[in-house]
Amino acid sequence: IIILFIITFMYFPRIFKNEVRVLIVSFNILFAVIIGEIYARMSYERYLYEIGKDEVKIERGIIWKTYVSIPYEKVQNIAIKRGILARIFGFSTVEIETAGQSRGGFEYYDGLRFTRKGRYQSEGHLPAVGINDAEKIRKFVIKRVREIGGLGL
């Protein structure tokens, strides 16, 4: 997409008039928005989780799939996060923090897992969960951890 913009601004002024250039730039922007929307929908539809009897299973990814299994024995903490936009739209992010977290594709500092942008993200990261569903997940997981005798709760 960036290459299309560069070609549009560098080469097309010599060939086309300004009106055609505006149409080409508009088409490029529309194309980028459509691709972004398709990617966002595919990513959302392929982010699955299952709260089971013995563990929480998470599956995510469009091209490269990631499967995470979190046994209740390893759960240390459950946090529900809601930013300003999430509160406006009625969504939450559930973070299930574990005793031993994986290191795949993330940077670590003093044992904490960070995304490439430097923000902390737990192994059990469940984004865009409804507010009531987030509370139900939290209560159920806490109940199961206490029944099993987990490490943190």
JSON list of C-alpha atoms in Angstrom, two decimals:
[
{"chain": "A", "resi": 1, "resn": "ILE", "atom": "CA", "xyz": [0.00, 0.00, 0.00]},
{"chain": "A", "resi": 2, "resn": "ILE", "atom": "CA", "xyz": [2.85, 2.36, 0.84]},
{"chain": "A", "resi": 3, "resn": "ILE", "atom": "CA", "xyz": [4.46, 1.53, -2.49]},
{"chain": "A", "resi": 4, "resn": "LEU", "atom": "CA", "xyz": [1.21, 2.48, -4.25]},
{"chain": "A", "resi": 5, "resn": "PHE", "atom": "CA", "xyz": [1.25, 5.87, -2.51]},
{"chain": "A", "resi": 6, "resn": "ILE", "atom": "CA", "xyz": [4.88, 6.48, -3.48]},
{"chain": "A", "resi": 7, "resn": "ILE", "atom": "CA", "xyz": [4.21, 5.54, -7.09]},
{"chain": "A", "resi": 8, "resn": "THR", "atom": "CA", "xyz": [1.12, 7.75, -7.14]},
{"chain": "A", "resi": 9, "resn": "PHE", "atom": "CA", "xyz": [2.95, 10.83, -5.91]},
{"chain": "A", "resi": 10, "resn": "MET", "atom": "CA", "xyz": [6.25, 10.33, -7.74]},
{"chain": "A", "resi": 11, "resn": "TYR", "atom": "CA", "xyz": [5.28, 9.07, -11.18]},
{"chain": "A", "resi": 12, "resn": "PHE", "atom": "CA", "xyz": [1.64, 9.83, -11.81]},
{"chain": "A", "resi": 13, "resn": "PRO", "atom": "CA", "xyz": [1.95, 13.66, -11.69]},
{"chain": "A", "resi": 14, "resn": "ARG", "atom": "CA", "xyz": [3.87, 13.46, -14.93]},
{"chain": "A", "resi": 15, "resn": "ILE", "atom": "CA", "xyz": [1.30, 11.22, -16.59]},
{"chain": "A", "resi": 16, "resn": "PHE", "atom": "CA", "xyz": [-2.09, 12.18, -15.11]},
{"chain": "A", "resi": 17, "resn": "LYS", "atom": "CA", "xyz": [-3.81, 15.39, -14.12]},
{"chain": "A", "resi": 18, "resn": "ASN", "atom": "CA", "xyz": [-4.59, 16.26, -10.51]},
{"chain": "A", "resi": 19, "resn": "GLU", "atom": "CA", "xyz": [-8.17, 14.93, -10.68]},
{"chain": "A", "resi": 20, "resn": "VAL", "atom": "CA", "xyz": [-7.01, 11.45, -11.69]},
{"chain": "A", "resi": 21, "resn": "ARG", "atom": "CA", "xyz": [-4.30, 11.56, -9.03]},
{"chain": "A", "resi": 22, "resn": "VAL", "atom": "CA", "xyz": [-6.92, 12.32, -6.38]},
{"chain": "A", "resi": 23, "resn": "LEU", "atom": "CA", "xyz": [-8.98, 9.36, -7.60]},
{"chain": "A", "resi": 24, "resn": "ILE", "atom": "CA", "xyz": [-5.98, 7.05, -7.42]},
{"chain": "A", "resi": 25, "resn": "VAL", "atom": "CA", "xyz": [-5.07, 8.21, -3.90]},
{"chain": "A", "resi": 26, "resn": "SER", "atom": "CA", "xyz": [-8.71, 7.82, -2.83]},
{"chain": "A", "resi": 27, "resn": "PHE", "atom": "CA", "xyz": [-8.76, 4.30, -4.25]},
{"chain": "A", "resi": 28, "resn": "ASN", "atom": "CA", "xyz": [-5.55, 3.45, -2.35]},
{"chain": "A", "resi": 29, "resn": "ILE", "atom": "CA", "xyz": [-7.03, 4.73, 0.91]},
{"chain": "A", "resi": 30, "resn": "LEU", "atom": "CA", "xyz": [-10.26, 2.82, 0.35]},
{"chain": "A", "resi": 31, "resn": "PHE", "atom": "CA", "xyz": [-8.27, -0.33, -0.47]},
{"chain": "A", "resi": 32, "resn": "ALA", "atom": "CA", "xyz": [-6.24, 0.04, 2.76]},
{"chain": "A", "resi": 33, "resn": "VAL", "atom": "CA", "xyz": [-9.41, 0.48, 4.85]},
{"chain": "A", "resi": 34, "resn": "ILE", "atom": "CA", "xyz": [-11.05, -2.58, 3.28]},
{"chain": "A", "resi": 35, "resn": "ILE", "atom": "CA", "xyz": [-7.97, -4.75, 3.85]},
{"chain": "A", "resi": 36, "resn": "GLY", "atom": "CA", "xyz": [-7.74, -3.49, 7.46]},
{"chain": "A", "resi": 37, "resn": "GLU", "atom": "CA", "xyz": [-11.40, -4.31, 8.07]},
{"chain": "A", "resi": 38, "resn": "ILE", "atom": "CA", "xyz": [-11.04, -7.80, 6.60]},
{"chain": "A", "resi": 39, "resn": "TYR", "atom": "CA", "xyz": [-7.95, -8.46, 8.74]},
{"chain": "A", "resi": 40, "resn": "ALA", "atom": "CA", "xyz": [-9.66, -7.18, 11.91]},
{"chain": "A", "resi": 41, "resn": "ARG", "atom": "CA", "xyz": [-12.73, -9.36, 11.37]},
{"chain": "A", "resi": 42, "resn": "MET", "atom": "CA", "xyz": [-10.66, -12.45, 10.57]},
{"chain": "A", "resi": 43, "resn": "SER", "atom": "CA", "xyz": [-8.48, -11.87, 13.63]},
{"chain": "A", "resi": 44, "resn": "TYR", "atom": "CA", "xyz": [-11.53, -11.46, 15.89]},
{"chain": "A", "resi": 45, "resn": "GLU", "atom": "CA", "xyz": [-13.29, -14.54, 14.51]},
{"chain": "A", "resi": 46, "resn": "ARG", "atom": "CA", "xyz": [-10.18, -16.68, 14.99]},
{"chain": "A", "resi": 47, "resn": "TYR", "atom": "CA", "xyz": [-9.53, -15.68, 18.61]},
{"chain": "A", "resi": 48, "resn": "LEU", "atom": "CA", "xyz": [-11.21, -18.51, 20.51]},
{"chain": "A", "resi": 49, "resn": "TYR", "atom": "CA", "xyz": [-11.18, -19.48, 24.15]},
{"chain": "A", "resi": 50, "resn": "GLU", "atom": "CA", "xyz": [-12.69, -22.30, 26.19]},
{"chain": "A", "resi": 51, "resn": "ILE", "atom": "CA", "xyz": [-13.13, -22.22, 29.95]},
{"chain": "A", "resi": 52, "resn": "GLY", "atom": "CA", "xyz": [-13.02, -25.92, 30.85]},
{"chain": "A", "resi": 53, "resn": "LYS", "atom": "CA", "xyz": [-13.14, -28.03, 33.98]},
{"chain": "A", "resi": 54, "resn": "ASP", "atom": "CA", "xyz": [-9.37, -28.30, 34.37]},
{"chain": "A", "resi": 55, "resn": "GLU", "atom": "CA", "xyz": [-7.92, -25.51, 32.23]},
{"chain": "A", "resi": 56, "resn": "VAL", "atom": "CA", "xyz": [-8.45, -22.46, 30.07]},
{"chain": "A", "resi": 57, "resn": "LYS", "atom": "CA", "xyz": [-7.67, -23.04, 26.39]},
{"chain": "A", "resi": 58, "resn": "ILE", "atom": "CA", "xyz": [-6.92, -20.17, 24.01]},
{"chain": "A", "resi": 59, "resn": "GLU", "atom": "CA", "xyz": [-6.52, -20.39, 20.24]},
{"chain": "A", "resi": 60, "resn": "ARG", "atom": "CA", "xyz": [-5.54, -17.38, 18.15]},
{"chain": "A", "resi": 61, "resn": "GLY", "atom": "CA", "xyz": [-4.00, -16.48, 14.82]},
{"chain": "A", "resi": 62, "resn": "ILE", "atom": "CA", "xyz": [-4.93, -16.17, 11.17]},
{"chain": "A", "resi": 63, "resn": "ILE", "atom": "CA", "xyz": [-1.91, -17.62, 9.38]},
{"chain": "A", "resi": 64, "resn": "TRP", "atom": "CA", "xyz": [0.23, -18.78, 12.31]},
{"chain": "A", "resi": 65, "resn": "LYS", "atom": "CA", "xyz": [-1.91, -20.41, 14.98]},
{"chain": "A", "resi": 66, "resn": "THR", "atom": "CA", "xyz": [-1.05, -20.21, 18.66]},
{"chain": "A", "resi": 67, "resn": "TYR", "atom": "CA", "xyz": [-2.57, -22.64, 21.15]},
{"chain": "A", "resi": 68, "resn": "VAL", "atom": "CA", "xyz": [-2.31, -21.87, 24.87]},
{"chain": "A", "resi": 69, "resn": "SER", "atom": "CA", "xyz": [-3.46, -24.14, 27.67]},
{"chain": "A", "resi": 70, "resn": "ILE", "atom": "CA", "xyz": [-3.52, -22.70, 31.18]},
{"chain": "A", "resi": 71, "resn": "PRO", "atom": "CA", "xyz": [-4.13, -25.23, 33.99]},
{"chain": "A", "resi": 72, "resn": "TYR", "atom": "CA", "xyz": [-5.93, -23.75, 36.97]},
{"chain": "A", "resi": 73, "resn": "GLU", "atom": "CA", "xyz": [-3.07, -24.86, 39.23]},
{"chain": "A", "resi": 74, "resn": "LYS", "atom": "CA", "xyz": [-0.79, -22.26, 37.62]},
{"chain": "A", "resi": 75, "resn": "VAL", "atom": "CA", "xyz": [-3.16, -19.28, 37.79]},
{"chain": "A", "resi": 76, "resn": "GLN", "atom": "CA", "xyz": [-1.75, -16.49, 39.99]},
{"chain": "A", "resi": 77, "resn": "ASN", "atom": "CA", "xyz": [-4.11, -13.61, 39.28]},
{"chain": "A", "resi": 78, "resn": "ILE", "atom": "CA", "xyz": [-7.04, -12.58, 37.12]},
{"chain": "A", "resi": 79, "resn": "ALA", "atom": "CA", "xyz": [-7.34, -8.95, 36.09]},
{"chain": "A", "resi": 80, "resn": "ILE", "atom": "CA", "xyz": [-10.10, -7.25, 34.15]},
{"chain": "A", "resi": 81, "resn": "LYS", "atom": "CA", "xyz": [-8.94, -4.19, 32.22]},
{"chain": "A", "resi": 82, "resn": "ARG", "atom": "CA", "xyz": [-11.16, -1.56, 30.61]},
{"chain": "A", "resi": 83, "resn": "GLY", "atom": "CA", "xyz": [-9.76, 1.42, 28.79]},
{"chain": "A", "resi": 84, "resn": "ILE", "atom": "CA", "xyz": [-11.85, 4.45, 27.93]},
{"chain": "A", "resi": 85, "resn": "LEU", "atom": "CA", "xyz": [-12.95, 3.15, 24.51]},
{"chain": "A", "resi": 86, "resn": "ALA", "atom": "CA", "xyz": [-13.66, -0.29, 25.95]},
{"chain": "A", "resi": 87, "resn": "ARG", "atom": "CA", "xyz": [-15.90, 1.28, 28.60]},
{"chain": "A", "resi": 88, "resn": "ILE", "atom": "CA", "xyz": [-17.74, 3.29, 25.96]},
{"chain": "A", "resi": 89, "resn": "PHE", "atom": "CA", "xyz": [-18.38, 0.22, 23.81]},
{"chain": "A", "resi": 90, "resn": "GLY", "atom": "CA", "xyz": [-18.96, -2.17, 26.73]},
{"chain": "A", "resi": 91, "resn": "PHE", "atom": "CA", "xyz": [-15.90, -4.41, 26.40]},
{"chain": "A", "resi": 92, "resn": "SER", "atom": "CA", "xyz": [-13.24, -5.71, 28.75]},
{"chain": "A", "resi": 93, "resn": "THR", "atom": "CA", "xyz": [-9.93, -7.51, 28.53]},
{"chain": "A", "resi": 94, "resn": "VAL", "atom": "CA", "xyz": [-9.43, -10.45, 30.86]},
{"chain": "A", "resi": 95, "resn": "GLU", "atom": "CA", "xyz": [-5.82, -11.15, 31.85]},
{"chain": "A", "resi": 96, "resn": "ILE", "atom": "CA", "xyz": [-5.16, -14.58, 33.36]},
{"chain": "A", "resi": 97, "resn": "GLU", "atom": "CA", "xyz": [-1.69, -14.41, 34.87]},
{"chain": "A", "resi": 98, "resn": "THR", "atom": "CA", "xyz": [0.21, -17.63, 35.51]},
{"chain": "A", "resi": 99, "resn": "ALA", "atom": "CA", "xyz": [3.12, -18.83, 37.60]},
{"chain": "A", "resi": 100, "resn": "GLY", "atom": "CA", "xyz": [5.26, -19.71, 34.57]},
{"chain": "A", "resi": 101, "resn": "GLN", "atom": "CA", "xyz": [4.62, -17.74, 31.41]},
{"chain": "A", "resi": 102, "resn": "SER", "atom": "CA", "xyz": [5.85, -18.59, 27.93]},
{"chain": "A", "resi": 103, "resn": "ARG", "atom": "CA", "xyz": [8.52, -16.58, 26.16]},
{"chain": "A", "resi": 104, "resn": "GLY", "atom": "CA", "xyz": [7.40, -16.90, 22.54]},
{"chain": "A", "resi": 105, "resn": "GLY", "atom": "CA", "xyz": [7.87, -13.66, 20.61]},
{"chain": "A", "resi": 106, "resn": "PHE", "atom": "CA", "xyz": [7.94, -11.38, 23.63]},
{"chain": "A", "resi": 107, "resn": "GLU", "atom": "CA", "xyz": [10.56, -9.45, 25.54]},
{"chain": "A", "resi": 108, "resn": "TYR", "atom": "CA", "xyz": [11.15, -9.98, 29.27]},
{"chain": "A", "resi": 109, "resn": "TYR", "atom": "CA", "xyz": [12.34, -7.66, 31.99]},
{"chain": "A", "resi": 110, "resn": "ASP", "atom": "CA", "xyz": [12.59, -8.85, 35.61]},
{"chain": "A", "resi": 111, "resn": "GLY", "atom": "CA", "xyz": [10.31, -11.80, 34.85]},
{"chain": "A", "resi": 112, "resn": "LEU", "atom": "CA", "xyz": [7.50, -9.73, 33.34]},
{"chain": "A", "resi": 113, "resn": "ARG", "atom": "CA", "xyz": [6.27, -10.41, 29.82]},
{"chain": "A", "resi": 114, "resn": "PHE", "atom": "CA", "xyz": [5.99, -7.43, 27.49]},
{"chain": "A", "resi": 115, "resn": "THR", "atom": "CA", "xyz": [4.66, -7.10, 23.96]},
{"chain": "A", "resi": 116, "resn": "ARG", "atom": "CA", "xyz": [6.91, -5.64, 21.31]},
{"chain": "A", "resi": 117, "resn": "LYS", "atom": "CA", "xyz": [5.40, -2.24, 22.11]},
{"chain": "A", "resi": 118, "resn": "GLY", "atom": "CA", "xyz": [6.55, -2.56, 25.72]},
{"chain": "A", "resi": 119, "resn": "ARG", "atom": "CA", "xyz": [3.14, -3.12, 27.33]},
{"chain": "A", "resi": 120, "resn": "TYR", "atom": "CA", "xyz": [2.61, -5.98, 29.77]},
{"chain": "A", "resi": 121, "resn": "GLN", "atom": "CA", "xyz": [0.47, -8.84, 28.46]},
{"chain": "A", "resi": 122, "resn": "SER", "atom": "CA", "xyz": [-0.33, -12.01, 30.35]},
{"chain": "A", "resi": 123, "resn": "GLU", "atom": "CA", "xyz": [-0.30, -15.50, 28.91]},
{"chain": "A", "resi": 124, "resn": "GLY", "atom": "CA", "xyz": [-4.10, -15.72, 29.22]},
{"chain": "A", "resi": 125, "resn": "HIS", "atom": "CA", "xyz": [-5.00, -12.57, 27.30]},
{"chain": "A", "resi": 126, "resn": "LEU", "atom": "CA", "xyz": [-8.71, -12.47, 26.34]},
{"chain": "A", "resi": 127, "resn": "PRO", "atom": "CA", "xyz": [-9.55, -9.21, 24.52]},
{"chain": "A", "resi": 128, "resn": "ALA", "atom": "CA", "xyz": [-12.98, -7.78, 23.62]},
{"chain": "A", "resi": 129, "resn": "VAL", "atom": "CA", "xyz": [-15.02, -9.74, 26.16]},
{"chain": "A", "resi": 130, "resn": "GLY", "atom": "CA", "xyz": [-18.36, -8.29, 27.27]},
{"chain": "A", "resi": 131, "resn": "ILE", "atom": "CA", "xyz": [-18.37, -6.71, 30.74]},
{"chain": "A", "resi": 132, "resn": "ASN", "atom": "CA", "xyz": [-20.76, -9.29, 32.23]},
{"chain": "A", "resi": 133, "resn": "ASP", "atom": "CA", "xyz": [-18.93, -12.18, 30.55]},
{"chain": "A", "resi": 134, "resn": "ALA", "atom": "CA", "xyz": [-15.60, -10.92, 31.92]},
{"chain": "A", "resi": 135, "resn": "GLU", "atom": "CA", "xyz": [-16.99, -10.94, 35.46]},
{"chain": "A", "resi": 136, "resn": "LYS", "atom": "CA", "xyz": [-18.43, -14.44, 34.96]},
{"chain": "A", "resi": 137, "resn": "ILE", "atom": "CA", "xyz": [-15.07, -15.72, 33.64]},
{"chain": "A", "resi": 138, "resn": "ARG", "atom": "CA", "xyz": [-13.23, -14.16, 36.56]},
{"chain": "A", "resi": 139, "resn": "LYS", "atom": "CA", "xyz": [-15.59, -15.63, 39.17]},
{"chain": "A", "resi": 140, "resn": "PHE", "atom": "CA", "xyz": [-15.57, -19.09, 37.57]},
{"chain": "A", "resi": 141, "resn": "VAL", "atom": "CA", "xyz": [-11.78, -19.25, 37.26]},
{"chain": "A", "resi": 142, "resn": "ILE", "atom": "CA", "xyz": [-11.30, -18.02, 40.85]},
{"chain": "A", "resi": 143, "resn": "LYS", "atom": "CA", "xyz": [-13.78, -20.66, 42.04]},
{"chain": "A", "resi": 144, "resn": "ARG", "atom": "CA", "xyz": [-11.97, -23.45, 40.12]},
{"chain": "A", "resi": 145, "resn": "VAL", "atom": "CA", "xyz": [-8.53, -22.31, 41.33]},
{"chain": "A", "resi": 146, "resn": "ARG", "atom": "CA", "xyz": [-9.71, -22.36, 44.96]},
{"chain": "A", "resi": 147, "resn": "GLU", "atom": "CA", "xyz": [-11.30, -25.80, 44.52]},
{"chain": "A", "resi": 148, "resn": "ILE", "atom": "CA", "xyz": [-8.12, -27.22, 43.01]},
{"chain": "A", "resi": 149, "resn": "GLY", "atom": "CA", "xyz": [-5.85, -25.40, 45.45]},
{"chain": "A", "resi": 150, "resn": "GLY", "atom": "CA", "xyz": [-3.98, -23.26, 42.95]},
{"chain": "A", "resi": 151, "resn": "LEU", "atom": "CA", "xyz": [-0.90, -21.16, 43.66]},
{"chain": "A", "resi": 152, "resn": "GLY", "atom": "CA", "xyz": [-2.07, -17.57, 43.77]},
{"chain": "A", "resi": 153, "resn": "LEU", "atom": "CA", "xyz": [-5.73, -17.11, 44.58]}
]
